[in-house]
XYZ file of N, CA and C in Angstrom:
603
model
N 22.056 40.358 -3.448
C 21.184 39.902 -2.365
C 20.688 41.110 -1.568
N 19.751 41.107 -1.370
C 18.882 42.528 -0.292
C 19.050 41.895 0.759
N 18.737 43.403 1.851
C 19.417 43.505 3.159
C 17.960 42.161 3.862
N 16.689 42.294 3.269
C 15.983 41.028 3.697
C 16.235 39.707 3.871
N 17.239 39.523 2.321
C 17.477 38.250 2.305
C 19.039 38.322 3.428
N 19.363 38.648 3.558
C 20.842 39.001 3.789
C 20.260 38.359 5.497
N 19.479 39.398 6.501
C 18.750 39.364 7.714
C 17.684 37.800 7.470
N 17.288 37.389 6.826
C 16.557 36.434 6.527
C 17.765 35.103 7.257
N 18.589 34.884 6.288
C 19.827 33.900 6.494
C 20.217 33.924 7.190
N 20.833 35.153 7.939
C 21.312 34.848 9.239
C 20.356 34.993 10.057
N 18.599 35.010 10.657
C 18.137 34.317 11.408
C 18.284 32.583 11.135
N 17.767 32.253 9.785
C 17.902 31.195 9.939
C 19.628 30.179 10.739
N 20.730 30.579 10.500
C 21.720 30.435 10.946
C 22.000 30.565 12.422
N 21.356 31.522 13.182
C 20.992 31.590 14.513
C 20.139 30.593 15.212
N 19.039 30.525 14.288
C 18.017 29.432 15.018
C 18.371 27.892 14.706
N 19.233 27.882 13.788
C 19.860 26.415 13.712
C 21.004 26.366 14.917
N 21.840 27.316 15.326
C 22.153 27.097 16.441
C 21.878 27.124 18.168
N 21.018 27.908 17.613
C 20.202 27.853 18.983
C 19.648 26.335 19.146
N 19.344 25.711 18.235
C 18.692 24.765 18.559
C 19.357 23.223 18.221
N 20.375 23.249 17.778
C 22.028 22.605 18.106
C 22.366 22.478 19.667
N 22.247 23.637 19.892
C 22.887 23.962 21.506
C 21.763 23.260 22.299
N 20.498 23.150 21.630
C 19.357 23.246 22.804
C 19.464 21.065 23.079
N 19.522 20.647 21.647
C 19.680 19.696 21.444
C 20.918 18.887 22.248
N 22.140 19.642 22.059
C 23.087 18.803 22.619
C 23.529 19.108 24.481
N 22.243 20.185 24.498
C 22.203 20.481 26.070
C 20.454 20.194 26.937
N 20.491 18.599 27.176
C 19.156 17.861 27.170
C 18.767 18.437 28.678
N 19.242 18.768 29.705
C 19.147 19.184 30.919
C 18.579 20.774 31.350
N 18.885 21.293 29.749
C 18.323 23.024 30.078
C 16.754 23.024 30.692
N 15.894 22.106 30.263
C 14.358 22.677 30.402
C 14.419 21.977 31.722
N 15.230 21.535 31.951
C 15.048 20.756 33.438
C 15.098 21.639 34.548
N 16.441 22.426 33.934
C 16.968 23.274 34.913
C 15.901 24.816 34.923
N 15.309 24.625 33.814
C 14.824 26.239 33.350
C 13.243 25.745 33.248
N 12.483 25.203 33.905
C 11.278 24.463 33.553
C 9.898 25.364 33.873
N 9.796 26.680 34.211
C 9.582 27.781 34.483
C 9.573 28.052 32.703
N 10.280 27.962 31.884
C 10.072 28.305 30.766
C 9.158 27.892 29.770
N 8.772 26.354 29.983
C 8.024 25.830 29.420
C 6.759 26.888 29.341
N 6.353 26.726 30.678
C 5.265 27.560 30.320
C 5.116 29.196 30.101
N 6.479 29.738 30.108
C 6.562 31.142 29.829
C 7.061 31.300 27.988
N 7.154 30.684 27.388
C 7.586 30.573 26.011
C 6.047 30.445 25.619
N 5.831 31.402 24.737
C 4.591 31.295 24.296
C 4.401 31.304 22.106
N 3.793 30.218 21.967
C 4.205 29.747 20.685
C 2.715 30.140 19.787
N 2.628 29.759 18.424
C 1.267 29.900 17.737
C 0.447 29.193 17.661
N -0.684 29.199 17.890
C -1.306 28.042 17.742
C -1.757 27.504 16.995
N -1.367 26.568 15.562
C -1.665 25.650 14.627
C -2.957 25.711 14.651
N -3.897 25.447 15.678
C -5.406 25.472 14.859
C -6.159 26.314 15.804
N -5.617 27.934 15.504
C -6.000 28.971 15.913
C -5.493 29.790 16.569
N -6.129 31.312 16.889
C -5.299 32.408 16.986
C -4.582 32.687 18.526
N -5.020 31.527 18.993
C -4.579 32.064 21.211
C -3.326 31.047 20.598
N -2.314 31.784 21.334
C -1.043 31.723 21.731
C -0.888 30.431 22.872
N -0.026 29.520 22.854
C -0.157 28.423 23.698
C 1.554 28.444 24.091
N 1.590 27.841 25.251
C 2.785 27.683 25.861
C 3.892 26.508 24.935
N 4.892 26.358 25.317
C 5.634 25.548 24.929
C 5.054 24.100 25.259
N 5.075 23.953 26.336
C 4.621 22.736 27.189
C 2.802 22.268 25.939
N 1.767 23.186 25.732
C 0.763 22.965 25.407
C 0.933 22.295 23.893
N 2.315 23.428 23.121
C 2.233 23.099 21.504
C 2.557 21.235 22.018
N 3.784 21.193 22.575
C 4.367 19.914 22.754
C 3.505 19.026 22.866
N 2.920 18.951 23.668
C 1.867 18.151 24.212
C 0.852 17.433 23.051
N 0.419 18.863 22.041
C -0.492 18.681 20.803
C 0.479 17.867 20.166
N 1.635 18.143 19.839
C 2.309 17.343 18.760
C 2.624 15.923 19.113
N 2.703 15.370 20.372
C 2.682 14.431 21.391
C 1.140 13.378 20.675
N 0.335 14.499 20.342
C -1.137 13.856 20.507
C -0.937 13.211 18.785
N -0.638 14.138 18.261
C -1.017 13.848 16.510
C -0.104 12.580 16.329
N 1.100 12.833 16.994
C 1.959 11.560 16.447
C 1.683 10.053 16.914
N 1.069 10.585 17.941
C -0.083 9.465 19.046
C -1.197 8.531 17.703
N -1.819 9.415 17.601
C -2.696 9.378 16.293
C -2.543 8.420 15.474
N -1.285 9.468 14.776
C -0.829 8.621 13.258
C -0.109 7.302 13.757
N 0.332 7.192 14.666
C 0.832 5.759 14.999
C -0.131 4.684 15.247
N -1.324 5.057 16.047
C -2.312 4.226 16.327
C -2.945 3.861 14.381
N -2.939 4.978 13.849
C -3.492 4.588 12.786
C -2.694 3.691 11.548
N -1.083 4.018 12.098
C -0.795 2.965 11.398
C -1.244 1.349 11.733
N -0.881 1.191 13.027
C -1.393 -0.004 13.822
C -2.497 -0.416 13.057
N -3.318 0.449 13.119
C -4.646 -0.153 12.681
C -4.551 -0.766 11.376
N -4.024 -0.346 10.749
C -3.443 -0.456 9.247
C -3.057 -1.823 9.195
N -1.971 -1.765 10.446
C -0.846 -3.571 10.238
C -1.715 -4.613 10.542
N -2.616 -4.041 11.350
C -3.477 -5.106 11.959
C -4.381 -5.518 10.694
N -5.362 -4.384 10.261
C -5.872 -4.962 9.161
C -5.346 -5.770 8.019
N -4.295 -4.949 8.006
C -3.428 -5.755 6.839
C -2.954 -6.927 6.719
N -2.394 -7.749 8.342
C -2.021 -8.500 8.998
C -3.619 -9.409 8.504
N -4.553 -9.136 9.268
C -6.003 -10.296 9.097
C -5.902 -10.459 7.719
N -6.648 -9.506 6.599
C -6.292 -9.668 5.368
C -5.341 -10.859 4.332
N -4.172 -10.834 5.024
C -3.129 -11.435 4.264
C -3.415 -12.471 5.315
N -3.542 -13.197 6.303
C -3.741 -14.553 6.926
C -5.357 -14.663 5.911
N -6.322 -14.158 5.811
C -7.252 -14.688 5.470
C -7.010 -15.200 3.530
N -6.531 -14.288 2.897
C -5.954 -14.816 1.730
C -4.762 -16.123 1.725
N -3.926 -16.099 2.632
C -3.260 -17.337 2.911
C -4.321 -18.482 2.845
N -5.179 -18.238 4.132
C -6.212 -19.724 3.537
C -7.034 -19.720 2.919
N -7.320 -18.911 1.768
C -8.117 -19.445 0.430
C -6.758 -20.007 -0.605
N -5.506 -19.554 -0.092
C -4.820 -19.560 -1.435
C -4.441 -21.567 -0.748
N -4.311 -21.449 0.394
C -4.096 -22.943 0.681
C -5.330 -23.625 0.251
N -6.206 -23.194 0.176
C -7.936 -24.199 -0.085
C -7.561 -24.592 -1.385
N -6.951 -23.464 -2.162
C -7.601 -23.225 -3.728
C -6.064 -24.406 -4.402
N -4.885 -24.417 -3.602
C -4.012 -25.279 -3.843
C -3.977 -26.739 -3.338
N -4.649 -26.952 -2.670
C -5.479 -28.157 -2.247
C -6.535 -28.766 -3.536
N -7.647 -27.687 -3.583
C -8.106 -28.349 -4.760
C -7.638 -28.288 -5.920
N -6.593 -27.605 -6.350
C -5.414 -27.953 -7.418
C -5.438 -29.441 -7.815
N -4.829 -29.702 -6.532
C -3.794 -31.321 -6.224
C -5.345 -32.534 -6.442
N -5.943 -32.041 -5.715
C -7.159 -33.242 -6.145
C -8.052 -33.226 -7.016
N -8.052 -32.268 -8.135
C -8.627 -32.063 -9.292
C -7.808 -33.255 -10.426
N -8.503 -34.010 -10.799
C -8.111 -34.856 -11.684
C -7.939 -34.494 -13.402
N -9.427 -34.725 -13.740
C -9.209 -33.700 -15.310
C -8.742 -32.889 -15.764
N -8.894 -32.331 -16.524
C -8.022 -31.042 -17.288
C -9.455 -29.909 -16.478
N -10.420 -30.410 -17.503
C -12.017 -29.937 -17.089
C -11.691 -28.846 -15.348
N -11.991 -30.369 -14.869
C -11.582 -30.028 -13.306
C -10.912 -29.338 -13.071
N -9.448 -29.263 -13.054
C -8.405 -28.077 -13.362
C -8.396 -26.783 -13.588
N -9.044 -26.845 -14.439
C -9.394 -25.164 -14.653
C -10.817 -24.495 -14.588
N -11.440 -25.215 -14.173
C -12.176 -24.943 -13.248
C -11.868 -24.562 -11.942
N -11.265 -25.424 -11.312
C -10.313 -24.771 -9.915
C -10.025 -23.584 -9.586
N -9.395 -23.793 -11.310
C -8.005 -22.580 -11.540
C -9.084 -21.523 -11.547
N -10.143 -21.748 -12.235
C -10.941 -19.997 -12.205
C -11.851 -19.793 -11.089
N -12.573 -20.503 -10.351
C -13.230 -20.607 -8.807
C -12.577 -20.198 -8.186
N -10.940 -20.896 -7.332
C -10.537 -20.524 -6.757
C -9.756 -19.017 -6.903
N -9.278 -18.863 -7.413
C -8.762 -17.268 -8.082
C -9.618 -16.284 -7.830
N -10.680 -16.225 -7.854
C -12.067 -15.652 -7.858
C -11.925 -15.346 -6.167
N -12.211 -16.601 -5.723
C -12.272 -16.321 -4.126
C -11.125 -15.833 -3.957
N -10.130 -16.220 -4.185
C -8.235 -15.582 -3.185
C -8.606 -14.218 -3.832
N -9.119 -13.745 -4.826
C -8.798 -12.296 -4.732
C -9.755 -11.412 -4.676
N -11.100 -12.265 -4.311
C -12.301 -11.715 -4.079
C -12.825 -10.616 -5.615
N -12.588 -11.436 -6.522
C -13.269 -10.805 -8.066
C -14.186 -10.869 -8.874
N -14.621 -10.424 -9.507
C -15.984 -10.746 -10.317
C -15.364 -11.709 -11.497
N -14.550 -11.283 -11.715
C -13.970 -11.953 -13.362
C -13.644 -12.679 -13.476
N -13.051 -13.744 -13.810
C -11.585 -14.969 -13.769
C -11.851 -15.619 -15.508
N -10.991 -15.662 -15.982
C -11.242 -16.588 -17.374
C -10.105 -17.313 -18.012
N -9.971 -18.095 -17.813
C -8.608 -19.229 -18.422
C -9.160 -19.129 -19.865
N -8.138 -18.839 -20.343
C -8.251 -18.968 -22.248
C -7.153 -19.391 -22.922
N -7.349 -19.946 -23.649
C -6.423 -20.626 -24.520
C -6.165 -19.842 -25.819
N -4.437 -19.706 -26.453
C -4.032 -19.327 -27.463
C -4.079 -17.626 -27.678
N -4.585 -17.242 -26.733
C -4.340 -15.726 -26.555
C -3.103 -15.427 -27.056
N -2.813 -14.128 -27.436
C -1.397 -13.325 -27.186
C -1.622 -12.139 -26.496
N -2.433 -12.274 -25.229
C -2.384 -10.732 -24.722
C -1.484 -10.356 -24.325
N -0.714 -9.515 -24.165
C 0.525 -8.916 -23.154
C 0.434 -9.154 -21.533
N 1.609 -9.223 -20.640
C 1.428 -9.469 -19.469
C 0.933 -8.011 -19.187
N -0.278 -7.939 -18.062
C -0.391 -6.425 -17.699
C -1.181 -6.798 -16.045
N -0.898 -5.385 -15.486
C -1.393 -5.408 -14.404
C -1.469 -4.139 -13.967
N -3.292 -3.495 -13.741
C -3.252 -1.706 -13.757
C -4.465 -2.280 -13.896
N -4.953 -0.507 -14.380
C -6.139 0.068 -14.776
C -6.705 -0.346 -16.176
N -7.803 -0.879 -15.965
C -8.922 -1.040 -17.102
C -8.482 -0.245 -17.871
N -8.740 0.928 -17.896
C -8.524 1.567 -18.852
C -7.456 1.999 -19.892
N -6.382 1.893 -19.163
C -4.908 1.963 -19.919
C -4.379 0.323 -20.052
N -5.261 -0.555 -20.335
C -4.815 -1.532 -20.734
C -4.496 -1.944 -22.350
N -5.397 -0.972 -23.172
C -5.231 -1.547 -24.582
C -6.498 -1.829 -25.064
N -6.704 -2.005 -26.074
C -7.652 -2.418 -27.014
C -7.483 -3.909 -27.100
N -7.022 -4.573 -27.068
C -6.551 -6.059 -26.754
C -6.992 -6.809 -26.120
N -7.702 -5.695 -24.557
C -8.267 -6.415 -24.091
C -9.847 -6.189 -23.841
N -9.938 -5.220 -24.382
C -11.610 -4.758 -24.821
C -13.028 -6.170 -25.040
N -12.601 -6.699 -25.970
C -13.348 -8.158 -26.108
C -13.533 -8.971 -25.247
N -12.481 -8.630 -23.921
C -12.873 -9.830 -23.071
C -13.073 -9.387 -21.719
N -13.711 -7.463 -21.685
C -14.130 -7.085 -20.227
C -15.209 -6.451 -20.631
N -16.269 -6.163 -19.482
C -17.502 -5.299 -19.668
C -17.074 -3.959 -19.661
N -18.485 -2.829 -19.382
C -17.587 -1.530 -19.007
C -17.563 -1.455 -17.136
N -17.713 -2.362 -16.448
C -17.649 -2.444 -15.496
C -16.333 -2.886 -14.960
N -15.702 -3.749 -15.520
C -14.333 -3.742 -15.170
C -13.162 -2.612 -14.961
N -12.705 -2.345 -13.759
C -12.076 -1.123 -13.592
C -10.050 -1.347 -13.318
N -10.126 -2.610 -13.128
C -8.901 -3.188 -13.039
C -8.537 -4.461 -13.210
N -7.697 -5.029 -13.910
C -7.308 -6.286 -14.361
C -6.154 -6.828 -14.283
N -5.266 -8.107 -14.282
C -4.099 -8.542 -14.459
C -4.204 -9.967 -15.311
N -3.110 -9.790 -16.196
C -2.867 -11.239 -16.910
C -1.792 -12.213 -16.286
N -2.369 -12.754 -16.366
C -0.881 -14.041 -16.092
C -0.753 -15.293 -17.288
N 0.276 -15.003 -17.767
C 0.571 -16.338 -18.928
C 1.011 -17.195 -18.419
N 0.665 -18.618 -19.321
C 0.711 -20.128 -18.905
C 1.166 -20.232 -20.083
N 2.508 -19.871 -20.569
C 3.297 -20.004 -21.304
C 3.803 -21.548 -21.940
N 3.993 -22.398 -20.600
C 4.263 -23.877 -21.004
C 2.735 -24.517 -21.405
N 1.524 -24.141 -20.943
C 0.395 -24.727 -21.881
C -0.542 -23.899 -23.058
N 0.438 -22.999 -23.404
C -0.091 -22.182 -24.522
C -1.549 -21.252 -24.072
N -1.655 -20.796 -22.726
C -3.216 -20.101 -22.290
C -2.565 -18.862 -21.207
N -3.762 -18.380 -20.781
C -3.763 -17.472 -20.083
C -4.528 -16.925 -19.233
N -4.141 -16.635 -17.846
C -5.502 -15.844 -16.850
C -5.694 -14.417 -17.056
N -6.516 -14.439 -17.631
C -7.487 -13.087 -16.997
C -8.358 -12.882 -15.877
N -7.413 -11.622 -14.974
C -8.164 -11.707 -13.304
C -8.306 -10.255 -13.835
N -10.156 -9.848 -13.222
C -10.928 -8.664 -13.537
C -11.617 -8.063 -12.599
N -11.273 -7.031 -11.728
C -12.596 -6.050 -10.816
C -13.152 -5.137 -11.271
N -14.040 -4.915 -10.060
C -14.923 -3.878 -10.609
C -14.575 -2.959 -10.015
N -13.446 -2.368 -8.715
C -12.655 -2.206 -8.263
C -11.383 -1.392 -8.854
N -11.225 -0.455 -8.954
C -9.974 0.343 -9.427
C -8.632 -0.134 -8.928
N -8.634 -0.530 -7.157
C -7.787 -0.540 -6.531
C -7.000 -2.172 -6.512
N -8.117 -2.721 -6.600
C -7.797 -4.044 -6.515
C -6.282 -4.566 -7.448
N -6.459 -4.055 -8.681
C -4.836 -4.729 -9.640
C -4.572 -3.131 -9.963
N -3.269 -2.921 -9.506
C -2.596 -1.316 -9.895
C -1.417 -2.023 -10.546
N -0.632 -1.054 -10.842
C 0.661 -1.152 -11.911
C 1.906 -1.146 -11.075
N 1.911 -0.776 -9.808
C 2.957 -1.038 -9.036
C 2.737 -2.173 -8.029
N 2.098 -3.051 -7.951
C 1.953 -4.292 -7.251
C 2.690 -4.835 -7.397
N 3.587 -5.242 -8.404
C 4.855 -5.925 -8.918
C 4.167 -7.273 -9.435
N 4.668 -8.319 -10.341
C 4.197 -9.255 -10.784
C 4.861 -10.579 -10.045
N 5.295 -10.793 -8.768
C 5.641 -12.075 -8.639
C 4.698 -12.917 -7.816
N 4.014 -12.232 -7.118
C 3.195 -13.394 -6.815
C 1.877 -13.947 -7.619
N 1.676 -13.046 -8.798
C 0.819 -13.515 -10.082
C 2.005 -14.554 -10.839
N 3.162 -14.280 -10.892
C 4.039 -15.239 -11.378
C 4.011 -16.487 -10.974
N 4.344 -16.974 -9.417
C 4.094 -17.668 -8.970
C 2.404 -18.616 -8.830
N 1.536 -17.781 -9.091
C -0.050 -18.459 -9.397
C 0.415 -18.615 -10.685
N 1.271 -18.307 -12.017
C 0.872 -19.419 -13.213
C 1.764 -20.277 -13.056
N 2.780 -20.080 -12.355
C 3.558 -21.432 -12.623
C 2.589 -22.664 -12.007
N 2.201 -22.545 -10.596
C 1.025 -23.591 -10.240
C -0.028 -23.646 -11.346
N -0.615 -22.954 -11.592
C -1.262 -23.276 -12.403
C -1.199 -24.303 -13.406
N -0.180 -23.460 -14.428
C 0.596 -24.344 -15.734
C 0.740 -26.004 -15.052
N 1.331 -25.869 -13.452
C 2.103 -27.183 -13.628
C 0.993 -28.362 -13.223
N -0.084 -27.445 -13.028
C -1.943 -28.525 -12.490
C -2.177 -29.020 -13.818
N -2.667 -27.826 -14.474
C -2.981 -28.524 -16.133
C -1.634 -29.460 -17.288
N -0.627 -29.066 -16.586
C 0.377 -30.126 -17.647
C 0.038 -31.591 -16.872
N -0.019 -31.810 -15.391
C -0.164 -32.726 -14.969
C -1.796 -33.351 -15.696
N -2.529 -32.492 -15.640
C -3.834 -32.790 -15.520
C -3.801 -33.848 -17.134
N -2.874 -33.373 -18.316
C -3.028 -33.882 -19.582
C -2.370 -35.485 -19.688
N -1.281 -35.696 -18.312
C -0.409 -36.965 -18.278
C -1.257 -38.189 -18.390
């Protein structure tokens, strides 16, 4: 080890205690508050030197920031998911009062369309596509025949108990990714499946 690294480590070892001590002694800047503004630090977005009190203050602001911007986030996210709640209640409503098979899947591809705001929707029968949910493009050749080149993201859902399957399609990259997880597409075929088994009684 060189005498750099050697002097390197033990600053770092110093300034972890210095700032141990500073931590478990909350009353120093109180007592020493004259320092705030005599500690003079770097300034992150540029070359004048700023007080203790000034860096603080900035970092005060950014975390200000990113919090508001999460907010904004929950909030949007929050409207979002109430506004998909009531298409997904509309679209399970007209489930229940769809009589035919016809009717049924018709529903099944209208409403789907609206809850996830898509260009695509197609109930098909006797498929064997694989369950998938991602990118257009790393989907396979499998499913080539049944998207344009405009489709940028897709998910399947099998209707295993009536031998068919949904294909949901954007034009949208973001819309179906590979880490979304599959249960609440799970949960849309089981409704599904259990509209059209009814629909055949």
């Amino acid at each position: 080890m060189t005498q750099n690294e050697t002097n390197s480590i033990e600053q770092q070892e110093r300034e972890a205690l210095v700032a141990e001590w500073l931590k478990a002694t909350p009353g120093f800047f109180d007592r020493h508050a004259e320092l705030l503004s005599e500690i003079q630090l770097k300034n992150p977005h540029g070359d004048r030197a700023i007080s203790l009190q000034e860096r603080q203050l900035g970092v005060l602001r950014q975390q200000n920031q990113a919090l508001n911007q999460r907010l904004s986030e929950m909030l949007r996210f929050g409207s979002q998911n109430d506004k998909t709640q009531g298409l997904m209640i509309a679209w399970l409503k007209s489930l229940l009062l769809a009589k035919s098979e016809s009717d049924v899947r018709s529903t099944i591809a209208d409403g789907l369309a609206s809850v996830f705001g898509i260009e695509l929707v197609k109930l098909v029968d006797g498929l064997d596509l694989p369950s998938y949910c991602g990118s257009a493009d790393k989907a396979g050749s499998a499913f080539e025949p049944h998207l344009n080149d405009e489709i940028k993201s897709l998910a399947v859902i099998n209707l295993s108990n009536v031998n068919a399957q949904i294909l949901l399609a954007s034009h949208h990259p973001e819309k179906f990714t590979a880490d979304m997880g599959s249960v609440y597409l799970d949960q849309i075929g089981e409704l599904a499946s259990a509209a059209i088994t009814r629909s055949k009684e």
